[in-house]
Amino acid sequence: MDIKQIKKDFPILDIKVNNKPLIYLDNAATTQKPLPVIEAISEYYQKYNANVHRGVHTLSQIATDKFEQVREQIRKFINAEHSSEIVYTRGTTESLNLLASSLSHYLREGDEIIVSESEHHSNIVPWQMACERTKTKLRVLPINDDGTYDISKLDSLLNENTKIVSLAQVSNSLGVIHDIKNIFHYIREIKHDNIFLIADGAQGIPHLKVDVQDLSCDFYCFSAHKIYAPMGIGVLYGRKELLEEMYPYQGGGEMIKEVSFEKTTYNIAPYRFEAGTPSVSDVIGFGKALEYIEQIGFDNIIAHEDKIMQYTIEQLERIEGLKIIGNAEHKAGAISFLIGNSHPFDVGTLLDQLGVAIRTGHHCAQPVMQHYNIPGTARASFALYTDFEDIDIFIKSLNRIVPMLQ
Ligand code: PMP
């Protein structure tokens, strides 16, 4: 991969921040967008902006065709069986809220939902809200100190009341890869067939090759903005037979078959979950981002990011007083750390003055911080355009600020 050349595709990487060249290491929060994606959005508005699925006129048909072609691209990207298994949402958060709302119809008092201790708030709070509504109970799979799931506790959590297991494929706060495939296969093998298995793929999709069939999940949620596509668009993958039966999430146009004041019938999946006018331009941009990734080759991206991860860990470990939080063997995309007793905000603010953008805080995963008894971490996260030079500048900048933090 020619990263120097790839960087040229991302206009924002050329800007200066605080008079220093931008070193963007906040990719777990959102990735930057390549020019073809930005241009595709502009082209849509200049040449074929129209509402989808509603018009017989030419523009509407062009927009609808493109909108549906992207659904097929996404199907291929995650190896779903049918394109009707791809529901457009606003992102991971909306996908999870959709599930928490829709699956509530299957929950009875006393049922249980399992999440892990290291989930993002968007894979905790919607379930807590569902538990309040349905008088069900949230149970928590703990993590080990290296950030991996404590699998030894799984059996004691699973029982005949378990109805939903919802786990992240990669932790956003620690960058730890979780072997959810193994967990999901195990749950199916021990004949818990009636448990909905959900993967929060927000941090998995940019860094791992995802095959939803191989994972054996019922649902897989992700946000497009984490893989070089626009904000405001994301996906809920759901197995066809489940989506076809599930109660809709929001009511409105597009999600119905027939409406009368006596009775309304609902559209087939995925449209029954896509009420209202969708963000067509973002879908178009999403399709372009997938094309862009495919041109580079996803295997190349994974191999490159892996080298960057190993190199960064080695360099960070050389800095005295720096501690990596979540030292699991298999990590992707992000590294969390602390420097001595300094507050992560100070680390982030000082690095920003040197042009280096990292994330600081609890990363919307407060229970993780409670596990380690810390207020937050500093987190550096990578993307396909991160190169060794970026990491060298990051490490040099850290070495410069360490004395200021004592
Ligand atoms: N889950 C994880 C693991 C995440 O990293 C994020 C985004 N930080 C989300 C869920 C929520 O994604 P979004 O804000 O795009 O809906």
XYZ file of C-alpha atoms and ligand atoms in Angstrom:
422
model
C 0.000 0.000 0.000
C 1.336 3.388 -0.994
C 0.189 5.400 2.008
C 1.699 8.645 0.728
C -0.479 8.311 -2.358
C -3.525 7.259 -0.319
C -3.146 10.296 1.940
C -3.586 12.515 -1.125
C -7.123 11.154 -1.488
C -8.070 12.677 1.877
C -7.994 16.484 1.520
C -8.380 17.103 5.265
C -5.119 15.299 6.033
C -3.329 18.158 4.329
C -4.512 20.872 6.700
C -2.626 22.444 9.576
C -3.900 22.510 13.137
C -2.322 25.023 15.503
C 0.190 25.723 12.743
C 1.327 22.109 12.734
C 0.538 19.463 10.125
C -2.481 17.483 11.290
C -1.732 14.015 12.641
C -5.201 12.529 12.904
C -5.337 9.671 15.402
C -9.005 9.827 16.369
C -10.274 7.391 13.786
C -12.264 5.304 16.246
C -14.466 8.375 16.738
C -14.785 8.943 13.014
C -12.650 8.441 9.932
C -11.875 11.079 7.338
C -13.506 10.890 3.909
C -11.701 10.398 0.603
C -12.352 12.759 -2.281
C -14.367 10.211 -4.338
C -16.871 10.003 -1.446
C -17.114 13.796 -1.123
C -17.514 14.112 -4.899
C -20.164 11.390 -5.089
C -22.303 13.289 -2.579
C -21.869 16.512 -4.495
C -22.687 14.770 -7.773
C -25.856 13.311 -6.301
C -27.124 16.770 -5.331
C -26.064 18.274 -8.637
C -27.355 15.566 -10.939
C -29.989 13.228 -9.498
C -31.338 14.446 -6.176
C -34.836 12.965 -5.779
C -36.738 11.021 -3.182
C -36.452 7.268 -3.479
C -39.079 4.562 -3.979
C -41.762 7.156 -4.613
C -41.616 8.482 -8.096
C -42.041 7.153 -11.587
C -40.025 10.077 -12.861
C -36.505 9.523 -14.134
C -34.550 11.209 -11.348
C -36.378 9.268 -8.681
C -35.665 6.054 -10.530
C -31.965 6.826 -10.866
C -31.733 7.713 -7.166
C -33.670 4.581 -6.185
C -31.502 2.317 -8.365
C -28.296 3.695 -6.845
C -29.756 3.535 -3.340
C -30.578 -0.151 -3.840
C -27.269 -0.940 -5.559
C -25.471 0.220 -2.421
C -27.608 -2.144 -0.355
C -26.283 -4.960 -2.535
C -22.699 -3.667 -2.151
C -23.144 -3.750 1.648
C -24.576 -7.268 1.444
C -21.427 -8.419 -0.335
C -19.151 -6.503 2.022
C -20.438 -8.358 5.092
C -21.396 -11.547 3.224
C -25.077 -11.443 4.106
C -27.230 -13.890 2.204
C -29.856 -11.435 0.947
C -29.816 -7.690 0.323
C -33.184 -7.502 2.114
C -31.222 -8.291 5.282
C -29.586 -4.859 5.094
C -31.577 -2.143 6.868
C -30.387 1.447 6.516
C -30.248 3.265 9.836
C -28.547 6.415 11.071
C -25.751 4.338 12.569
C -24.875 1.805 15.245
C -26.797 3.700 17.910
C -29.993 3.688 15.909
C -29.518 0.045 14.899
C -29.220 -0.971 18.546
C -32.180 1.182 19.587
C -34.221 -0.348 16.790
C -33.405 -3.800 18.120
C -34.055 -2.860 21.744
C -37.438 -1.491 20.735
C -38.469 -4.178 18.283
C -37.194 -7.189 20.234
C -39.000 -5.912 23.356
C -42.090 -7.503 21.841
C -40.515 -10.921 22.448
C -39.531 -10.187 26.066
C -41.522 -11.308 29.112
C -41.079 -10.380 32.742
C -38.095 -12.239 34.215
C -36.262 -12.621 30.897
C -32.610 -11.649 30.772
C -30.348 -9.697 28.436
C -26.567 -10.117 28.512
C -24.096 -7.386 27.572
C -20.442 -7.055 28.568
C -18.683 -4.733 30.958
C -16.765 -3.097 28.109
C -19.689 -2.088 25.901
C -20.150 1.362 24.457
C -23.069 3.167 26.112
C -25.132 2.619 22.985
C -24.986 -1.130 23.650
C -25.992 -0.644 27.291
C -28.519 2.146 27.633
C -31.065 0.990 24.990
C -31.151 -2.403 26.753
C -31.560 -0.785 30.163
C -34.481 1.181 28.754
C -35.953 -2.032 27.327
C -35.498 -3.718 30.711
C -37.425 -0.917 32.414
C -40.257 -1.230 29.895
C -40.482 -5.008 29.965
C -39.415 -5.820 33.539
C -36.491 -7.846 32.267
C -33.029 -7.987 33.733
C -29.677 -6.808 32.376
C -26.784 -9.135 33.161
C -23.140 -8.292 32.625
C -20.309 -10.428 31.287
C -17.232 -9.071 33.118
C -13.882 -8.309 31.517
C -10.421 -9.429 32.583
C -7.810 -6.790 33.327
C -6.371 -7.169 29.829
C -9.761 -6.088 28.424
C -10.849 -9.496 27.095
C -14.192 -10.968 28.081
C -14.054 -13.224 31.129
C -15.462 -16.217 29.294
C -15.330 -18.361 32.420
C -18.377 -16.413 33.644
C -20.478 -17.025 30.550
C -22.030 -20.318 31.668
C -23.201 -18.839 34.947
C -24.927 -16.022 33.054
C -26.662 -18.126 30.415
C -29.889 -19.805 31.430
C -33.386 -20.495 30.131
C -34.360 -16.856 30.787
C -31.623 -15.468 28.520
C -33.273 -13.926 25.457
C -30.644 -11.547 24.093
C -26.841 -11.490 24.059
C -25.395 -8.270 22.645
C -21.599 -7.922 22.454
C -19.049 -5.715 20.743
C -16.730 -7.311 18.227
C -14.001 -4.793 19.077
C -14.009 -2.568 22.153
C -13.981 1.114 21.257
C -12.308 2.185 24.482
C -9.496 -0.390 24.548
C -9.252 -1.660 20.961
C -9.502 -5.263 22.193
C -10.798 -7.793 19.654
C -13.355 -10.165 21.153
C -13.850 -13.625 19.756
C -17.601 -13.208 19.391
C -17.705 -15.884 16.715
C -16.588 -18.443 19.256
C -19.050 -17.167 21.855
C -21.992 -17.120 19.431
C -21.188 -20.612 18.108
C -20.888 -21.861 21.679
C -24.266 -20.409 22.644
C -25.887 -22.021 19.606
C -24.162 -25.347 20.280
C -25.414 -25.572 23.830
C -28.880 -25.383 22.309
C -29.835 -21.912 23.368
C -31.535 -21.558 20.001
C -34.017 -18.984 21.131
C -31.457 -16.348 22.100
C -31.028 -13.355 19.803
C -27.295 -12.917 19.168
C -26.287 -9.346 18.406
C -22.904 -7.956 17.408
C -21.998 -4.302 17.831
C -19.665 -4.011 14.882
C -18.967 -0.274 15.091
C -15.249 -0.888 15.671
C -15.107 -4.289 14.009
C -16.197 -3.228 10.535
C -13.259 -0.864 9.833
C -10.542 -3.294 10.921
C -11.739 -6.883 10.487
C -13.115 -8.800 7.552
C -16.732 -9.331 8.563
C -18.746 -12.346 7.502
C -22.086 -12.230 9.276
C -22.927 -15.813 8.335
C -19.638 -17.127 9.666
C -20.084 -15.123 12.884
C -23.425 -16.844 13.350
C -24.999 -13.628 14.593
C -28.662 -12.775 14.185
C -27.930 -9.059 13.949
C -24.846 -6.978 13.185
C -24.835 -3.206 13.715
C -22.407 -0.648 12.341
C -21.915 2.990 11.364
C -20.663 3.987 7.931
C -18.720 7.003 9.198
C -16.158 4.691 10.806
C -15.223 3.330 7.366
C -14.561 6.451 5.314
C -18.238 7.040 4.499
C -20.479 9.939 5.546
C -21.984 10.441 8.969
C -25.685 9.858 9.508
C -25.863 6.483 7.793
C -25.365 2.980 9.096
C -26.633 -0.539 8.933
C -28.618 -3.060 10.815
C -27.997 -6.488 9.343
C -30.624 -8.969 10.458
C -31.364 -12.527 9.413
C -34.202 -12.489 6.890
C -36.603 -14.718 8.782
C -36.236 -12.543 11.881
C -36.582 -9.184 10.138
C -39.672 -10.393 8.331
C -41.409 -11.156 11.609
C -40.160 -8.325 13.775
C -42.357 -5.465 14.854
C -41.449 -2.164 13.156
C -39.493 0.490 15.013
C -40.775 3.809 13.714
C -44.057 4.391 11.907
C -44.508 6.609 8.874
C -44.170 6.643 5.128
C -42.435 3.833 3.273
C -42.756 1.250 6.054
C -46.391 0.405 5.335
C -48.279 -1.767 2.890
C -51.726 -0.264 3.489
C -53.052 2.298 5.906
C -56.586 2.856 7.066
C -57.940 4.108 10.373
C -59.132 0.593 11.149
C -55.912 -1.236 10.383
C -52.420 -0.682 9.007
C -50.322 -3.426 7.500
C -46.561 -3.196 7.280
C -44.183 -3.385 4.350
C -41.754 -6.261 3.868
C -38.216 -6.092 5.299
C -36.049 -4.084 5.056
C -38.512 -1.289 4.170
C -40.691 -1.877 7.225
C -37.761 -0.571 9.268
C -37.019 2.426 7.051
C -39.778 4.903 7.857
C -39.527 8.338 6.273
C -37.161 9.882 3.774
C -33.729 8.300 4.080
C -30.400 10.049 3.774
C -29.940 9.178 0.101
C -26.799 11.234 -0.453
C -25.118 9.504 2.485
C -26.025 6.101 1.071
C -24.460 7.138 -2.248
C -21.316 8.268 -0.393
C -21.318 4.999 1.524
C -21.307 3.019 -1.722
C -18.336 5.053 -2.972
C -16.462 4.437 0.305
C -16.949 0.674 -0.096
C -15.674 0.896 -3.682
C -12.662 2.846 -2.433
C -11.888 0.226 0.223
C -12.242 -2.568 -2.303
C -9.840 -0.870 -4.701
C -7.174 -0.787 -1.999
C -8.067 -4.293 -0.854
C -9.361 -5.023 2.598
C -6.666 -7.614 3.293
C -4.028 -4.971 2.555
C -5.708 -2.555 4.945
C -5.823 -5.155 7.735
C -2.169 -6.106 7.249
C -1.079 -2.462 7.209
C -3.091 -1.508 10.285
C -1.724 -4.514 12.119
C 1.848 -3.361 11.492
C 0.945 0.139 12.678
C -0.624 -1.335 15.834
C 2.445 -3.450 16.682
C 4.844 -0.584 15.950
C 2.855 1.875 18.073
C 2.651 -0.513 21.022
C 6.427 -1.064 20.868
C 7.089 2.680 20.742
C 4.625 3.499 23.533
C 6.124 0.851 25.796
C 9.442 2.695 25.639
C 7.999 5.850 27.188
C 8.653 5.897 30.882
C 5.571 6.207 33.060
C 3.229 5.376 30.176
C 0.805 2.557 30.813
C -1.312 0.872 28.172
C -4.809 0.063 29.414
C -6.159 -3.227 28.072
C -3.082 -5.233 27.144
C -4.863 -8.060 25.329
C -2.937 -9.926 22.654
C -5.431 -9.270 19.853
C -6.177 -5.637 19.263
C -7.359 -3.549 16.353
C -7.642 0.121 15.609
C -7.130 1.737 18.991
C -4.760 1.905 21.948
C -5.709 3.440 25.292
C -3.060 4.701 27.672
C -2.297 6.852 30.693
C 0.847 8.782 31.546
C 1.784 8.679 35.225
C -0.895 10.330 37.287
C -1.673 12.976 34.700
C -5.225 13.529 33.569
C -5.905 12.270 30.031
C -7.441 15.660 29.116
C -4.057 17.281 29.711
C -2.405 14.722 27.431
C -4.981 15.407 24.727
C -4.784 19.182 25.029
C -0.989 19.302 24.906
C -0.865 16.929 21.929
C -3.452 19.052 20.115
C -1.131 22.036 20.390
C 1.417 19.961 18.488
C -1.132 19.094 15.796
C -1.809 15.567 17.059
C -5.508 14.710 17.430
C -6.276 11.910 19.857
C -9.332 11.184 22.002
C -9.479 11.565 25.754
C -12.141 10.722 28.318
C -14.356 7.753 29.010
C -15.052 7.058 25.317
C -18.761 6.464 26.063
C -17.753 3.402 28.065
C -17.924 4.494 31.673
C -18.198 0.940 33.088
C -14.774 0.197 31.558
C -13.301 3.154 33.404
C -15.010 1.947 36.580
C -13.373 -1.451 36.070
C -9.908 0.119 36.064
C -10.900 2.771 38.602
C -9.746 5.600 36.348
C -11.558 8.725 35.092
C -10.693 8.045 31.476
C -7.851 7.335 29.092
C -6.009 8.893 26.197
C -6.757 6.908 23.041
C -4.894 6.884 19.741
C -6.740 5.187 16.908
C -5.714 4.324 13.380
C -7.072 4.097 9.871
C -5.811 2.892 6.509
C -4.036 6.239 5.923
C -2.070 6.167 9.210
C 1.622 5.698 8.429
C 4.795 5.134 10.435
C 5.703 8.798 10.103
C 2.429 9.759 11.837
C 3.304 7.408 14.674
C 6.850 8.774 14.911
C 5.492 12.335 15.230
C 2.935 11.133 17.794
C 5.662 9.443 19.867
C 8.001 12.424 19.535
C 5.186 14.707 20.686
C 4.454 12.429 23.641
C 8.113 12.517 24.625
C 7.973 16.308 24.464
C 4.933 16.593 26.722
C 5.838 13.933 29.296
C 8.122 16.297 31.277
C 5.307 18.900 31.334
C 2.953 16.376 32.891
C 5.052 15.565 35.930
N -20.532 1.010 19.570
C -19.219 1.183 19.486
C -18.310 0.042 19.852
C -18.714 2.402 19.049
O -17.397 2.582 18.950
C -19.597 3.440 18.695
C -19.083 4.787 18.237
N -18.075 5.326 19.018
C -20.971 3.204 18.791
C -21.391 1.973 19.235
C -21.970 4.239 18.427
O -21.826 4.566 17.082
P -22.565 5.830 16.464
O -22.291 6.982 17.376
O -21.942 5.986 15.124
O -24.011 5.499 16.394
